[in-house]
Amino acid sequence: MKGALREALQRARVDKVPVALVTQLEGGAQNLVYSSDQSNAEISLGSSQLEEIRDMLRVARSGMLPGDEFFVRSYVPPYRLLIVGAVHIAQALSVMAAQCDYQVTVIDPRRAFATAERFQGVELCAEWPDEAMARLLPDAQTAVVTLAHDPKIDDPALIAALGSGAFYIGALGSRRTHGKRLERLTDLGLEDQLQRINAPIGLKLGGRGHAEIAVSILAQLIQARYGG
Amino acid sequence: MSSDQSIDELARMGEWLANGHNAALATVVATWGSSPRPVGSHLVINDSGEFLGSVSGGCIEGAVVAEALDVMAEGSPRTLEFGVSDEEAWEVGLSCGGAIKIYLEPVA
């Protein structure tokens, strides 16, 4: 790998720009392919190959192109997880999700909950969820999980999440709690979006402990992301 | 599929190069059967034999590091294959029973 290409690759990664490194395994020629252009073009790639590479980049897949001549390594910015409610489950979930390469932000306007001591090394945000969501702008690489168990905190986050492209939305609470939540959100005219909320949250694993519930939430998130 | 919070092996490799080291980059380009690390996984190696990252979860790293020192000296890339059908696999083998193809390149 040449120095200029390596630097361009690292620049794209630091700037959170998706980029694919294409290598001709015989000889080692390399291109960087971005969503709309390419640079360092040592390899002359056909339009169908470029299309294939960009399809792989969109879903962050790496592998050989058909024909086994070229290897594609997709580099995409980390997926994000926005956790609303700095509660006990959030403490476990934030650590586990970071280990799965999510960039985690915990949002809670109650400063007694969102403390650096309870969430070491986790990005904390003490804004109200509607303000935080307006700033953080969830997209198709973002999951939003509400755990506060308080409609004043959870509902504004869910409303914002439902208006975004978030690939996963989950809300903690029993069926009964969720039923009331659905009524409130229906009153706000969000009826046709409500099936996007995973509630009760998490896969049914049977665990009751806070870390066990975090596992079930993370498992559901992984399933949603990969379509498993 | 993996995203890249791993800012990470490639960044570390850049630091080595900035400090006057030579470096090589190993990348998993294909796997067969059960392999512990997904396609695209990186291992970076410098000319002191230090390494970071993983291409197999531990079983073949030693062999890859040894090859990497050759690759740095020669300045040209090569492809490595490890698997249970390989004679060498008994020495550096994948206990998982899978097979793995690695692209190993010198980095400037």
Tab-separated table of C-alpha atoms in Angstrom:
chain	number	residue	atom	x	y	z
A	1	MET	CA	0.000	0.000	0.000
A	2	LYS	CA	1.373	3.368	-1.038
A	3	GLY	CA	1.769	6.194	1.467
A	4	ALA	CA	-0.574	8.612	-0.329
A	5	LEU	CA	-3.331	6.013	-0.505
A	6	ARG	CA	-2.877	5.049	3.141
A	7	GLU	CA	-3.154	8.698	4.173
A	8	ALA	CA	-6.263	9.232	2.031
A	9	LEU	CA	-7.809	6.110	3.563
A	10	GLN	CA	-7.136	7.279	7.128
A	11	ARG	CA	-8.416	10.766	6.317
A	12	ALA	CA	-11.702	9.307	5.057
A	13	ARG	CA	-12.023	7.164	8.185
A	14	VAL	CA	-11.332	10.060	10.551
A	15	ASP	CA	-13.822	12.227	8.596
A	16	LYS	CA	-16.382	9.380	8.775
A	17	VAL	CA	-16.667	9.103	5.006
A	18	PRO	CA	-17.494	5.589	3.746
A	19	VAL	CA	-14.679	4.283	1.529
A	20	ALA	CA	-13.777	0.963	-0.093
A	21	LEU	CA	-10.189	-0.132	-0.645
A	22	VAL	CA	-10.008	-2.262	-3.785
A	23	THR	CA	-6.933	-4.475	-4.219
A	24	GLN	CA	-5.922	-6.513	-7.235
A	25	LEU	CA	-4.486	-9.492	-5.371
A	26	GLU	CA	-2.134	-10.348	-8.249
A	27	GLY	CA	0.338	-7.464	-8.290
A	28	GLY	CA	-1.176	-5.357	-5.537
A	29	ALA	CA	-2.617	-2.408	-7.490
A	30	GLN	CA	-5.135	-0.459	-5.365
A	31	ASN	CA	-7.970	2.078	-5.725
A	32	LEU	CA	-10.040	3.914	-3.177
A	33	VAL	CA	-13.699	3.962	-4.154
A	34	TYR	CA	-16.060	6.437	-2.480
A	35	SER	CA	-19.843	6.625	-2.709
A	36	SER	CA	-19.650	8.893	-5.756
A	37	ASP	CA	-16.062	8.997	-7.016
A	38	GLN	CA	-12.708	7.210	-6.827
A	39	SER	CA	-9.104	8.220	-6.386
A	40	ASN	CA	-5.614	6.773	-6.787
A	41	ALA	CA	-7.030	4.848	-9.733
A	42	GLU	CA	-4.362	2.246	-10.436
A	43	ILE	CA	-7.016	-0.233	-11.499
A	44	SER	CA	-9.401	0.442	-14.366
A	45	LEU	CA	-12.745	-0.736	-12.972
A	46	GLY	CA	-15.796	-1.212	-15.182
A	47	SER	CA	-19.097	0.464	-14.335
A	48	SER	CA	-20.669	-2.819	-13.228
A	49	GLN	CA	-17.710	-3.476	-10.932
A	50	LEU	CA	-17.994	0.026	-9.462
A	51	GLU	CA	-21.691	-0.548	-8.924
A	52	GLU	CA	-20.977	-3.823	-7.153
A	53	ILE	CA	-18.322	-2.186	-4.959
A	54	ARG	CA	-20.690	0.640	-3.983
A	55	ASP	CA	-23.420	-1.876	-3.179
A	56	MET	CA	-20.953	-3.593	-0.841
A	57	LEU	CA	-19.944	-0.259	0.678
A	58	ARG	CA	-23.584	0.619	1.377
A	59	VAL	CA	-23.988	-2.471	3.550
A	60	ALA	CA	-20.401	-2.407	4.905
A	61	ARG	CA	-19.563	-5.758	3.323
A	62	SER	CA	-16.014	-6.837	2.447
A	63	GLY	CA	-15.102	-9.682	0.095
A	64	MET	CA	-13.923	-10.766	-3.350
A	65	LEU	CA	-15.602	-9.412	-6.473
A	66	PRO	CA	-16.934	-12.105	-8.835
A	67	GLY	CA	-13.973	-13.483	-10.781
A	68	ASP	CA	-11.748	-13.630	-7.691
A	69	GLU	CA	-9.370	-10.976	-9.011
A	70	PHE	CA	-10.235	-8.024	-6.793
A	71	PHE	CA	-10.699	-7.806	-3.040
A	72	VAL	CA	-12.940	-5.083	-1.601
A	73	ARG	CA	-12.498	-3.876	1.978
A	74	SER	CA	-15.364	-1.596	3.022
A	75	TYR	CA	-14.687	0.958	5.730
A	76	VAL	CA	-17.792	2.624	7.130
A	77	PRO	CA	-18.243	4.949	10.094
A	78	PRO	CA	-19.398	3.217	13.268
A	79	TYR	CA	-23.102	2.693	13.808
A	80	ARG	CA	-24.537	4.808	16.599
A	81	LEU	CA	-26.693	3.878	19.562
A	82	LEU	CA	-28.588	6.633	21.362
A	83	ILE	CA	-29.741	5.460	24.779
A	84	VAL	CA	-32.364	7.649	26.444
A	85	GLY	CA	-32.458	7.204	30.197
A	86	ALA	CA	-29.225	6.800	32.170
A	87	VAL	CA	-30.647	3.899	34.164
A	88	HIS	CA	-29.134	0.647	35.416
A	89	ILE	CA	-29.812	-1.232	32.169
A	90	ALA	CA	-28.136	1.622	30.276
A	91	GLN	CA	-24.960	1.129	32.291
A	92	ALA	CA	-24.656	-2.444	31.056
A	93	LEU	CA	-25.959	-1.769	27.540
A	94	SER	CA	-23.568	1.123	26.891
A	95	VAL	CA	-20.530	-1.048	27.635
A	96	MET	CA	-21.731	-4.087	25.672
A	97	ALA	CA	-22.752	-2.019	22.650
A	98	ALA	CA	-19.381	-0.263	22.571
A	99	GLN	CA	-17.747	-3.697	22.427
A	100	CYS	CA	-19.899	-4.402	19.371
A	101	ASP	CA	-18.431	-1.242	17.780
A	102	TYR	CA	-21.397	1.061	18.363
A	103	GLN	CA	-20.657	4.670	19.116
A	104	VAL	CA	-22.832	5.123	22.191
A	105	THR	CA	-24.430	8.296	23.556
A	106	VAL	CA	-26.469	8.230	26.765
A	107	ILE	CA	-29.057	10.994	27.011
A	108	ASP	CA	-30.710	12.008	30.272
A	109	PRO	CA	-31.565	15.509	31.495
A	110	ARG	CA	-31.539	14.237	35.093
A	111	ARG	CA	-27.979	14.985	36.049
A	112	ALA	CA	-28.087	12.675	39.056
A	113	PHE	CA	-28.456	9.756	36.643
A	114	ALA	CA	-26.128	10.756	33.820
A	115	THR	CA	-22.944	10.960	35.855
A	116	ALA	CA	-19.437	10.229	34.654
A	117	GLU	CA	-19.015	7.934	37.624
A	118	ARG	CA	-21.907	5.710	36.564
A	119	PHE	CA	-20.905	5.816	32.893
A	120	GLN	CA	-17.151	5.749	32.681
A	121	GLY	CA	-15.842	6.370	29.196
A	122	VAL	CA	-19.342	6.825	27.742
A	123	GLU	CA	-20.452	9.980	25.949
A	124	LEU	CA	-23.118	11.606	28.123
A	125	CYS	CA	-25.621	14.204	27.102
A	126	ALA	CA	-27.706	16.106	29.690
A	127	GLU	CA	-29.994	17.789	27.173
A	128	TRP	CA	-33.713	17.043	26.963
A	129	PRO	CA	-34.201	14.239	24.455
A	130	ASP	CA	-35.973	16.407	21.855
A	131	GLU	CA	-33.059	18.841	21.847
A	132	ALA	CA	-30.490	16.042	21.848
A	133	MET	CA	-32.198	14.276	18.948
A	134	ALA	CA	-32.400	17.505	16.942
A	135	ARG	CA	-28.644	17.837	17.359
A	136	LEU	CA	-27.660	14.187	16.912
A	137	LEU	CA	-29.981	13.543	13.932
A	138	PRO	CA	-30.521	9.759	13.966
A	139	ASP	CA	-30.035	8.223	10.517
A	140	ALA	CA	-30.197	4.762	8.944
A	141	GLN	CA	-27.029	3.790	10.860
A	142	THR	CA	-28.499	4.811	14.208
A	143	ALA	CA	-30.501	2.905	16.822
A	144	VAL	CA	-32.595	4.680	19.452
A	145	VAL	CA	-33.474	2.955	22.714
A	146	THR	CA	-35.624	4.549	25.423
A	147	LEU	CA	-35.184	3.204	28.938
A	148	ALA	CA	-36.142	6.090	31.242
A	149	HIS	CA	-39.577	4.662	32.041
A	150	ASP	CA	-40.823	8.236	32.268
A	151	PRO	CA	-43.014	9.538	29.441
A	152	LYS	CA	-41.672	13.064	29.905
A	153	ILE	CA	-38.255	11.765	28.843
A	154	ASP	CA	-39.062	8.776	26.641
A	155	ASP	CA	-41.904	10.185	24.540
A	156	PRO	CA	-40.048	13.165	23.027
A	157	ALA	CA	-37.212	10.816	22.067
A	158	LEU	CA	-39.616	8.347	20.454
A	159	ILE	CA	-41.389	11.117	18.569
A	160	ALA	CA	-38.061	12.318	17.170
A	161	ALA	CA	-36.917	8.763	16.400
A	162	LEU	CA	-40.151	8.009	14.523
A	163	GLY	CA	-39.529	11.091	12.391
A	164	SER	CA	-36.024	9.862	11.532
A	165	GLY	CA	-34.554	7.009	9.514
A	166	ALA	CA	-33.285	5.157	12.619
A	167	PHE	CA	-32.884	1.464	11.736
A	168	TYR	CA	-34.007	0.371	15.190
A	169	ILE	CA	-36.293	1.927	17.784
A	170	GLY	CA	-36.972	0.183	21.067
A	171	ALA	CA	-38.831	1.227	24.201
A	172	LEU	CA	-38.648	-0.331	27.648
A	173	GLY	CA	-41.907	-1.008	29.429
A	174	SER	CA	-44.536	-3.659	29.940
A	175	ARG	CA	-47.311	-4.340	27.447
A	176	ARG	CA	-49.604	-2.215	29.565
A	177	THR	CA	-47.139	0.681	29.680
A	178	HIS	CA	-46.625	0.355	25.957
A	179	GLY	CA	-50.384	0.326	25.353
A	180	LYS	CA	-50.715	3.691	27.056
A	181	ARG	CA	-47.700	4.967	25.163
A	182	LEU	CA	-49.299	3.968	21.878
A	183	GLU	CA	-52.436	5.881	22.835
A	184	ARG	CA	-50.434	9.028	23.534
A	185	LEU	CA	-48.485	8.757	20.280
A	186	THR	CA	-51.631	7.993	18.311
A	187	ASP	CA	-53.146	11.203	19.676
A	188	LEU	CA	-50.174	13.005	18.136
A	189	GLY	CA	-50.969	11.567	14.707
A	190	LEU	CA	-48.095	9.053	14.618
A	191	GLU	CA	-50.357	6.041	14.192
A	192	ASP	CA	-48.859	4.774	10.935
A	193	GLN	CA	-45.305	4.802	12.365
A	194	LEU	CA	-45.955	2.982	15.635
A	195	GLN	CA	-45.111	-0.511	14.387
A	196	ARG	CA	-41.489	0.641	14.145
A	197	ILE	CA	-41.216	0.641	17.936
A	198	ASN	CA	-39.912	-2.626	19.373
A	199	ALA	CA	-41.846	-3.042	22.613
A	200	PRO	CA	-41.670	-4.706	24.987
A	201	ILE	CA	-38.023	-4.187	24.087
A	202	GLY	CA	-35.529	-6.969	23.401
A	203	LEU	CA	-35.579	-10.588	22.310
A	204	LYS	CA	-37.422	-12.918	24.664
A	205	LEU	CA	-34.491	-14.588	26.418
A	206	GLY	CA	-36.153	-14.905	29.800
A	207	GLY	CA	-33.521	-12.999	31.789
A	208	ARG	CA	-34.552	-10.479	34.435
A	209	GLY	CA	-31.262	-8.940	35.564
A	210	HIS	CA	-30.237	-5.557	34.189
A	211	ALA	CA	-27.297	-7.000	32.242
A	212	GLU	CA	-29.456	-9.838	30.930
A	213	ILE	CA	-31.996	-7.328	29.660
A	214	ALA	CA	-29.151	-5.370	28.057
A	215	VAL	CA	-28.126	-8.559	26.234
A	216	SER	CA	-31.666	-9.072	24.950
A	217	ILE	CA	-31.829	-5.472	23.699
A	218	LEU	CA	-28.422	-5.713	22.033
A	219	ALA	CA	-29.383	-9.049	20.483
A	220	GLN	CA	-32.520	-7.512	18.974
A	221	LEU	CA	-30.496	-4.594	17.673
A	222	ILE	CA	-27.997	-6.927	15.997
A	223	GLN	CA	-30.876	-8.873	14.478
A	224	ALA	CA	-32.456	-5.681	13.119
A	225	ARG	CA	-29.181	-4.498	11.660
A	226	TYR	CA	-28.292	-7.676	9.803
A	227	GLY	CA	-31.810	-8.825	9.055
A	228	GLY	CA	-31.059	-12.111	10.854
B	1	MET	CA	-19.576	-7.131	8.047
B	2	SER	CA	-17.903	-4.928	10.535
B	3	SER	CA	-17.920	-1.244	11.158
B	4	ASP	CA	-14.847	0.583	12.173
B	5	GLN	CA	-14.645	1.834	15.644
B	6	SER	CA	-11.276	0.125	15.296
B	7	ILE	CA	-9.476	3.470	14.748
B	8	ASP	CA	-7.222	1.214	15.696
B	9	GLU	CA	-4.851	-0.935	13.810
B	10	LEU	CA	-4.472	1.331	10.796
B	11	ALA	CA	-3.883	4.389	12.968
B	12	ARG	CA	-1.240	2.500	14.934
B	13	MET	CA	0.400	1.440	11.688
B	14	GLY	CA	0.546	5.118	10.669
B	15	GLU	CA	2.305	5.942	13.942
B	16	TRP	CA	4.895	3.210	13.372
B	17	LEU	CA	5.604	4.526	9.885
B	18	ALA	CA	5.852	8.099	11.171
B	19	ASN	CA	8.410	6.872	13.696
B	20	GLY	CA	10.597	5.367	11.005
B	21	HIS	CA	9.442	1.745	11.265
B	22	ASN	CA	8.603	-0.487	8.350
B	23	ALA	CA	5.153	-2.034	8.482
B	24	ALA	CA	2.995	-4.662	6.838
B	25	LEU	CA	-0.766	-5.091	6.709
B	26	ALA	CA	-2.457	-8.502	6.745
B	27	THR	CA	-6.124	-8.710	5.711
B	28	VAL	CA	-8.468	-11.692	5.729
B	29	VAL	CA	-9.776	-11.848	2.133
B	30	ALA	CA	-11.677	-15.139	2.238
B	31	THR	CA	-12.720	-17.790	4.736
B	32	TRP	CA	-14.177	-21.273	4.420
B	33	GLY	CA	-15.955	-23.246	7.095
B	34	SER	CA	-15.836	-21.914	10.603
B	35	SER	CA	-13.284	-19.154	10.946
B	36	PRO	CA	-13.108	-16.953	13.989
B	37	ARG	CA	-12.478	-13.617	12.260
B	38	PRO	CA	-14.620	-12.103	9.515
B	39	VAL	CA	-13.411	-11.162	6.039
B	40	GLY	CA	-11.731	-7.756	6.180
B	41	SER	CA	-10.113	-8.282	9.599
B	42	HIS	CA	-6.697	-6.682	9.894
B	43	LEU	CA	-3.424	-7.519	11.597
B	44	VAL	CA	-0.679	-4.891	11.413
B	45	ILE	CA	2.950	-5.788	11.994
B	46	ASN	CA	6.118	-3.691	12.295
B	47	ASP	CA	9.766	-4.536	11.686
B	48	SER	CA	10.345	-5.143	15.398
B	49	GLY	CA	7.780	-7.926	15.270
B	50	GLU	CA	5.174	-5.970	17.226
B	51	PHE	CA	1.632	-6.568	16.049
B	52	LEU	CA	-1.903	-5.378	16.688
B	53	GLY	CA	-5.283	-6.732	15.592
B	54	SER	CA	-6.196	-10.273	14.674
B	55	VAL	CA	-6.795	-12.427	11.621
B	56	SER	CA	-7.601	-15.714	13.295
B	57	GLY	CA	-8.162	-15.318	16.979
B	58	GLY	CA	-4.618	-16.429	17.708
B	59	CYS	CA	-3.830	-19.680	15.928
B	60	ILE	CA	-1.915	-18.390	12.896
B	61	GLU	CA	-0.766	-14.940	14.015
B	62	GLY	CA	2.761	-16.208	14.687
B	63	ALA	CA	3.124	-17.539	11.149
B	64	VAL	CA	1.688	-14.343	9.642
B	65	VAL	CA	4.091	-12.177	11.642
B	66	ALA	CA	7.037	-14.271	10.397
B	67	GLU	CA	5.860	-13.918	6.777
B	68	ALA	CA	5.329	-10.193	7.331
B	69	LEU	CA	8.991	-9.688	8.156
B	70	ASP	CA	9.850	-11.265	4.767
B	71	VAL	CA	7.289	-9.114	2.986
B	72	MET	CA	8.738	-5.949	4.524
B	73	ALA	CA	12.242	-6.981	3.475
B	74	GLU	CA	11.179	-7.865	-0.078
B	75	GLY	CA	8.743	-5.002	-0.569
B	76	SER	CA	6.131	-7.010	-2.454
B	77	PRO	CA	2.780	-8.440	-1.390
B	78	ARG	CA	1.826	-12.105	-1.149
B	79	THR	CA	-1.200	-14.253	-0.462
B	80	LEU	CA	-1.195	-16.817	2.362
B	81	GLU	CA	-3.581	-19.721	2.808
B	82	PHE	CA	-4.116	-21.704	5.972
B	83	GLY	CA	-6.406	-24.647	6.419
B	84	VAL	CA	-6.630	-28.165	7.767
B	85	SER	CA	-5.814	-29.727	4.401
B	86	ASP	CA	-2.549	-27.828	4.401
B	87	GLU	CA	0.492	-29.776	5.626
B	88	GLU	CA	1.645	-26.732	7.497
B	89	ALA	CA	-1.681	-26.441	9.213
B	90	TRP	CA	-0.659	-29.085	11.695
B	91	GLU	CA	2.045	-26.766	12.849
B	92	VAL	CA	0.229	-23.450	12.716
B	93	GLY	CA	-3.219	-24.859	12.156
B	94	LEU	CA	-6.689	-23.556	12.620
B	95	SER	CA	-8.115	-25.619	15.421
B	96	CYS	CA	-11.594	-24.508	14.357
B	97	GLY	CA	-11.301	-26.647	11.219
B	98	GLY	CA	-11.843	-23.708	8.896
B	99	ALA	CA	-9.620	-22.314	6.181
B	100	ILE	CA	-8.502	-18.784	5.626
B	101	LYS	CA	-6.862	-16.724	2.889
B	102	ILE	CA	-4.820	-13.680	3.849
B	103	TYR	CA	-3.416	-10.864	1.738
B	104	LEU	CA	-0.182	-9.557	3.209
B	105	GLU	CA	1.258	-6.312	1.870
B	106	PRO	CA	4.104	-3.969	2.716
B	107	VAL	CA	2.938	-0.453	3.584
B	108	ALA	CA	4.651	2.840	2.780
